[in-house]
Short mmCIF file of N, CA and C in Angstrom, two decimals:
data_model
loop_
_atom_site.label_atom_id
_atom_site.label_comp_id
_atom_site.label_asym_id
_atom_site.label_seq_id
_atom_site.Cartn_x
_atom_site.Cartn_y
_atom_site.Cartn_z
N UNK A 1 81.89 -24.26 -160.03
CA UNK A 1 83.13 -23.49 -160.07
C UNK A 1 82.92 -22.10 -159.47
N UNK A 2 81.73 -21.38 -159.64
CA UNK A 2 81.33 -19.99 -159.42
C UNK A 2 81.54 -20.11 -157.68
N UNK A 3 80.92 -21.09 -156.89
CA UNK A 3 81.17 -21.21 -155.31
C UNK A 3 82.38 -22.08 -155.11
N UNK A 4 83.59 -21.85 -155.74
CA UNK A 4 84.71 -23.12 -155.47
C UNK A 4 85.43 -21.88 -154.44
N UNK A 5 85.36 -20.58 -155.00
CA UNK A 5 86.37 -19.63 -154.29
C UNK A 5 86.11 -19.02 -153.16
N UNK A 6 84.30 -18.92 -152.99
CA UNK A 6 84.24 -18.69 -151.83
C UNK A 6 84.29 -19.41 -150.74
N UNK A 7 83.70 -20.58 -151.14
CA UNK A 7 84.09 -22.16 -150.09
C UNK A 7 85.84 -21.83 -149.50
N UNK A 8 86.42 -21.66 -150.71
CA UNK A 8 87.93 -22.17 -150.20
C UNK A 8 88.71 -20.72 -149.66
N UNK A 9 87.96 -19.43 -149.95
CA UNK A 9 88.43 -18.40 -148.80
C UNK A 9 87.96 -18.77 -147.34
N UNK A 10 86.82 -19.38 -147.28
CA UNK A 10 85.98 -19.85 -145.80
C UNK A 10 87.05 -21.03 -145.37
N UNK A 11 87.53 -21.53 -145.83
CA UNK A 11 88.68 -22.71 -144.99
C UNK A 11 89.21 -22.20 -145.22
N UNK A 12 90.15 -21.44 -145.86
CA UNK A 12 91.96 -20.73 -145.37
C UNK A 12 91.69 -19.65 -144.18
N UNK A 13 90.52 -19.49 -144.38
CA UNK A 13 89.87 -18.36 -143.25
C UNK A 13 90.16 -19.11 -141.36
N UNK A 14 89.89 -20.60 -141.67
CA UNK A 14 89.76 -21.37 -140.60
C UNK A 14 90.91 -21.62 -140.56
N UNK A 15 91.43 -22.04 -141.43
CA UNK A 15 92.99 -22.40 -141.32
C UNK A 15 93.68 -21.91 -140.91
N UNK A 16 94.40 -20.51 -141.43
CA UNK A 16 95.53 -19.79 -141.08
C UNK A 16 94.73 -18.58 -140.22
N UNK A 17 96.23 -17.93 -139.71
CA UNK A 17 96.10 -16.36 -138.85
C UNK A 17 95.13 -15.45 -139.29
N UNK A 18 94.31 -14.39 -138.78
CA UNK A 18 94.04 -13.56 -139.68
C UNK A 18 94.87 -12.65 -140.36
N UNK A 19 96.06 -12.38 -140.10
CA UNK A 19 97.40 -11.70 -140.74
C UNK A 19 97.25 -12.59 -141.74
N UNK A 20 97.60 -13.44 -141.62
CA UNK A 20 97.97 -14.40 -142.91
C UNK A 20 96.90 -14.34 -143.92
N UNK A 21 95.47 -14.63 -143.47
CA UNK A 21 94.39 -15.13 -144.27
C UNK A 21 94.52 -13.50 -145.30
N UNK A 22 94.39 -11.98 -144.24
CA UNK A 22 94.01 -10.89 -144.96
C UNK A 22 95.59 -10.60 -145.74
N UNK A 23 96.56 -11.05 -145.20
CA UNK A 23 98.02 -10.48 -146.57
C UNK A 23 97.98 -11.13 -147.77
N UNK A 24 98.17 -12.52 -147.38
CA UNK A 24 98.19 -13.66 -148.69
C UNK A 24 97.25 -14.41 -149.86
N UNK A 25 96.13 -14.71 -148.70
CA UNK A 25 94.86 -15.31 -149.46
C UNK A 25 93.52 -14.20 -150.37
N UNK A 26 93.25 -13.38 -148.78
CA UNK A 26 92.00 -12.64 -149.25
C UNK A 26 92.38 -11.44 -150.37
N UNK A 27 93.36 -11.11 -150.89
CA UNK A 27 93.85 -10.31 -152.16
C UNK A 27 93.69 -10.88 -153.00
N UNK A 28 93.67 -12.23 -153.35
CA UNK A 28 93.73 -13.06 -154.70
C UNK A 28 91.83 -12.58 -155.39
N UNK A 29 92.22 -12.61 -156.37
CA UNK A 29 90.52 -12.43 -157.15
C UNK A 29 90.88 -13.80 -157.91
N UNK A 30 89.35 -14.31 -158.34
CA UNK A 30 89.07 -15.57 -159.05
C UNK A 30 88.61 -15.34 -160.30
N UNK A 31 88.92 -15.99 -160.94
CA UNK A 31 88.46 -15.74 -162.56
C UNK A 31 88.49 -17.10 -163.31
N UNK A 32 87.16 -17.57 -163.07
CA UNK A 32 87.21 -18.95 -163.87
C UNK A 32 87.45 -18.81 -165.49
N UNK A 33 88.10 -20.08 -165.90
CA UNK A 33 89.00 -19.85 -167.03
C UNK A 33 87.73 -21.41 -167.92
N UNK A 34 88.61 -21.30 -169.14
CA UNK A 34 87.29 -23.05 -170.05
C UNK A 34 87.48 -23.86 -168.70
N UNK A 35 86.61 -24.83 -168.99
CA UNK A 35 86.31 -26.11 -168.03
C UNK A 35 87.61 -26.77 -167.71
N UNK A 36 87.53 -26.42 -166.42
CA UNK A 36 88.40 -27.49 -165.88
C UNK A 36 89.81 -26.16 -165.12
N UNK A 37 89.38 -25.09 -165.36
CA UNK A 37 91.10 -24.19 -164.89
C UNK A 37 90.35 -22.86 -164.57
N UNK A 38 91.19 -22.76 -164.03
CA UNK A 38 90.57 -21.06 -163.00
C UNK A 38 92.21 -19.94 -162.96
N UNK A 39 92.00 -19.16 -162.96
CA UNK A 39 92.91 -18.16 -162.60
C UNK A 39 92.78 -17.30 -161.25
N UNK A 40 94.36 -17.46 -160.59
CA UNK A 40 94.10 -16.39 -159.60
C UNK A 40 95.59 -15.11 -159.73
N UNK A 41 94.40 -14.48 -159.31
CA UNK A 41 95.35 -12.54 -159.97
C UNK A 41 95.61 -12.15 -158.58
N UNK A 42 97.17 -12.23 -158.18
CA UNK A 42 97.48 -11.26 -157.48
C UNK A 42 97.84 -10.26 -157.46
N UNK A 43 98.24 -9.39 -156.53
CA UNK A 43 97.90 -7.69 -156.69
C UNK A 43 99.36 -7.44 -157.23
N UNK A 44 100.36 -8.54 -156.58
CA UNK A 44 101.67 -8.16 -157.51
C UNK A 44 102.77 -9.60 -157.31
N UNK A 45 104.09 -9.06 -158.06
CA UNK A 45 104.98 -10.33 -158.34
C UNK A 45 104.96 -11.41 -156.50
N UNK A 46 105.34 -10.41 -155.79
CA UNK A 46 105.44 -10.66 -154.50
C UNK A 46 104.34 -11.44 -153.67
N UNK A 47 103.26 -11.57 -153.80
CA UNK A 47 101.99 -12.30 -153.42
C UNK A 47 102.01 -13.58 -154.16
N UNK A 48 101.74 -13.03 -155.32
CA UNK A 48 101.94 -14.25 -156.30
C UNK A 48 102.95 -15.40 -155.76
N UNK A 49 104.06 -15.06 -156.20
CA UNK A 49 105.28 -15.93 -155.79
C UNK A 49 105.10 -16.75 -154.44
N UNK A 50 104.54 -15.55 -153.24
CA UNK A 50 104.17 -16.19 -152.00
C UNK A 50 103.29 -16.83 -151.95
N UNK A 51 102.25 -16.90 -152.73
CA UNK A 51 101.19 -17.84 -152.79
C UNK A 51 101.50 -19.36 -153.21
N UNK A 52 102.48 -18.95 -154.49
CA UNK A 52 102.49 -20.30 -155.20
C UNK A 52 103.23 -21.30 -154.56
N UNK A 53 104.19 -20.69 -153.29
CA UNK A 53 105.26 -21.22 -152.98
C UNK A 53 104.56 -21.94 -151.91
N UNK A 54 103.87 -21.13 -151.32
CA UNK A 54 103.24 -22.20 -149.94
C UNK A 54 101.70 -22.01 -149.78
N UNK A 55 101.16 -22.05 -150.84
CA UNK A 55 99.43 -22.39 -150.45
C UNK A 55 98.79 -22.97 -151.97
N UNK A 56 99.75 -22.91 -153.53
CA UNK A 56 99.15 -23.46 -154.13
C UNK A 56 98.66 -24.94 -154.58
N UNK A 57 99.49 -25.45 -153.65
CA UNK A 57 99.11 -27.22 -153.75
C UNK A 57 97.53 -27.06 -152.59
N UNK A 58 97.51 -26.68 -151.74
CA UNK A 58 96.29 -26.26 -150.72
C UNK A 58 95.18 -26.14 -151.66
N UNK A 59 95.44 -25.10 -152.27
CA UNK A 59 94.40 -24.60 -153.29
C UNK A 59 93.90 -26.03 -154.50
N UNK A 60 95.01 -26.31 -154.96
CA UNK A 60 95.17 -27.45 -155.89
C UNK A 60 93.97 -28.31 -154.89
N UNK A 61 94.61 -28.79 -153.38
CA UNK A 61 94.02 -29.77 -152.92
C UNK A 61 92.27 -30.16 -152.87
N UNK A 62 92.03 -28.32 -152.14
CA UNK A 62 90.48 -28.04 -152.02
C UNK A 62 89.98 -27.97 -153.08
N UNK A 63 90.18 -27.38 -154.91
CA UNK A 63 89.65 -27.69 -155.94
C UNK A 63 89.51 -28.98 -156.45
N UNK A 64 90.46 -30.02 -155.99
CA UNK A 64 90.15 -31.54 -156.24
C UNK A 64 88.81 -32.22 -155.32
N UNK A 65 88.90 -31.44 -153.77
CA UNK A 65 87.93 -32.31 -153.03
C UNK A 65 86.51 -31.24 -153.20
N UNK A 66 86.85 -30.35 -153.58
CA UNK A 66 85.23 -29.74 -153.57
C UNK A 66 84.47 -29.63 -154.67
N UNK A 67 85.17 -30.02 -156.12
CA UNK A 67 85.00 -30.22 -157.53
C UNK A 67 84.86 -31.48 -157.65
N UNK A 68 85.29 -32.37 -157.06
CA UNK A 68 85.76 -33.65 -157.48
C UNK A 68 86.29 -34.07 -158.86
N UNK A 69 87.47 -32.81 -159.10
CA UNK A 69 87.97 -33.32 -160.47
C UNK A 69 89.80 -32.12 -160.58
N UNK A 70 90.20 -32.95 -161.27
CA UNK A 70 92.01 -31.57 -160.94
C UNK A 70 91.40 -30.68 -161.39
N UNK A 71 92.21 -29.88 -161.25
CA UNK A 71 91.20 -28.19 -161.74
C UNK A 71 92.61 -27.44 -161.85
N UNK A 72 92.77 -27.18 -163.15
CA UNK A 72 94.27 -26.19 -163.50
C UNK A 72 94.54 -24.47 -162.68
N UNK A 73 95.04 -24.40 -162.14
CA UNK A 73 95.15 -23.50 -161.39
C UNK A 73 96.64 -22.54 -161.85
N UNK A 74 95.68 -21.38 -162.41
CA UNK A 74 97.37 -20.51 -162.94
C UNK A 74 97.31 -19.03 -162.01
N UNK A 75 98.33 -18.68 -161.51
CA UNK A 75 98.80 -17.52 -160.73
C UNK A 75 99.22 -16.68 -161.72
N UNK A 76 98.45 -15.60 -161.76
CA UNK A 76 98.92 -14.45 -162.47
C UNK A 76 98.88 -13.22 -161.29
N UNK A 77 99.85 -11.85 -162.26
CA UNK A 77 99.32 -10.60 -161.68
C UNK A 77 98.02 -9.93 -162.23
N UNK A 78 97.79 -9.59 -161.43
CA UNK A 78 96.31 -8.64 -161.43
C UNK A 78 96.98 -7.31 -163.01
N UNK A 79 96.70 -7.30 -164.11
CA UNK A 79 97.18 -6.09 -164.95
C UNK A 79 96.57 -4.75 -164.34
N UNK A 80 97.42 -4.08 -164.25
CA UNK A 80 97.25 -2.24 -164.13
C UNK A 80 97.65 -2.40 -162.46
N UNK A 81 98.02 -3.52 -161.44
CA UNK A 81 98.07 -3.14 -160.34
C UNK A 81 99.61 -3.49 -160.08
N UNK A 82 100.58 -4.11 -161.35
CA UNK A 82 101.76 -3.71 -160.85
C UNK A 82 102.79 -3.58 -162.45
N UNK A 83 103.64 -3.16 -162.38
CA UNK A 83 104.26 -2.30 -163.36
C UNK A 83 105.55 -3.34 -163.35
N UNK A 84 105.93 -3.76 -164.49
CA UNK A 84 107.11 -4.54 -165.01
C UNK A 84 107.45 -3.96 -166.21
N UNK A 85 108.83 -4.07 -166.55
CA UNK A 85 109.45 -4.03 -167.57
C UNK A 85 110.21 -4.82 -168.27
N UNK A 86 109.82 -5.04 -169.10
CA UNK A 86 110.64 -6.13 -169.93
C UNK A 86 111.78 -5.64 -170.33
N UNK A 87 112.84 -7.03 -170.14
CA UNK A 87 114.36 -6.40 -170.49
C UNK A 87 114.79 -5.57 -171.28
N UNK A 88 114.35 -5.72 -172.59
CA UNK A 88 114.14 -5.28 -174.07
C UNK A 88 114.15 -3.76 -174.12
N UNK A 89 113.22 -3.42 -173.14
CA UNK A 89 112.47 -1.95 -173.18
C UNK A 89 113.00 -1.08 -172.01
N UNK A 90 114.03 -1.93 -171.22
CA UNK A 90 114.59 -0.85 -169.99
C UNK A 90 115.67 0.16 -171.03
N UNK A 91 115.71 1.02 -170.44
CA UNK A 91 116.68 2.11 -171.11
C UNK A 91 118.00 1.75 -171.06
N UNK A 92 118.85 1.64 -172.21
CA UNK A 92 120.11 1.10 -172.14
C UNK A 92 121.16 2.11 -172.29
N UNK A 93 122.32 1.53 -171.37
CA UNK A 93 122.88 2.71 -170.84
C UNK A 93 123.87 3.56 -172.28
N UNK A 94 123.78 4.61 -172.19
CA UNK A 94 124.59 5.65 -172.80
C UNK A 94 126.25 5.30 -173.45
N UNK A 95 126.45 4.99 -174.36
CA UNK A 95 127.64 4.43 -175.03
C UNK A 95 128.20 6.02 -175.22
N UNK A 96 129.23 6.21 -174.76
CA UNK A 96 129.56 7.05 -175.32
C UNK A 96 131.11 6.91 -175.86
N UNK A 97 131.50 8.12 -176.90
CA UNK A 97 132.25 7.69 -178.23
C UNK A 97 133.11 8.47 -177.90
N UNK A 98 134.51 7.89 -177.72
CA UNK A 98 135.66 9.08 -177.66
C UNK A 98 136.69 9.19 -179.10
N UNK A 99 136.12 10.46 -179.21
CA UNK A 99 137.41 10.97 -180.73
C UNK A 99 138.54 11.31 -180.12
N UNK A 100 139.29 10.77 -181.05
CA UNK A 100 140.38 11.48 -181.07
C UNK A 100 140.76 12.64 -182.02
#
């Protein structure tokens, strides 16, 4: 698992543009997770999303043929490198009260 990520930056490397390889792929960090699932942290919502949408079955694919086994694959953000707010906690707008 420790060489699954660098193997599979070296083929998206071959694969795609270098635009592509350095915007989309080479930002992701690896963080193997219990047996059998790995995590990848992108730098924010926007990568992420772009990743999952068109390279995580890829990823899926090369962890099946270079593991020889499925391998759970979860897309997260990287914490401290992008800032969200939960609905709950956005500032809600100003009610204000008319007397008569």
């Amino acid at each position: 698992m420790e060489n699954f990520w660098s193997i599979c930056l070296d083929r998206f490397k071959q694969e795609l543009s270098a635009q592509q390889f350095n915007t989309w792929i080479k930002p992701l960090k690896c963080e193997p997770q219990k047996k059998g699932a790995l995590r990848l942290l992108a730098p924010n919502r926007f990568v992420q999303q772009w990743v999952k949408d068109r390279f995580l079955r890829r990823i899926e694919l090369l962890a099946e043929e270079l593991l020889s086994q499925p391998v759970a694959i979860e897309l997260a953000v990287a914490e401290g490198e992008a800032v969200s707010i939960e609905p709950e906690k956005r500032s809600q707008p100003r009610q204000e009260t008319v007397q008569e």
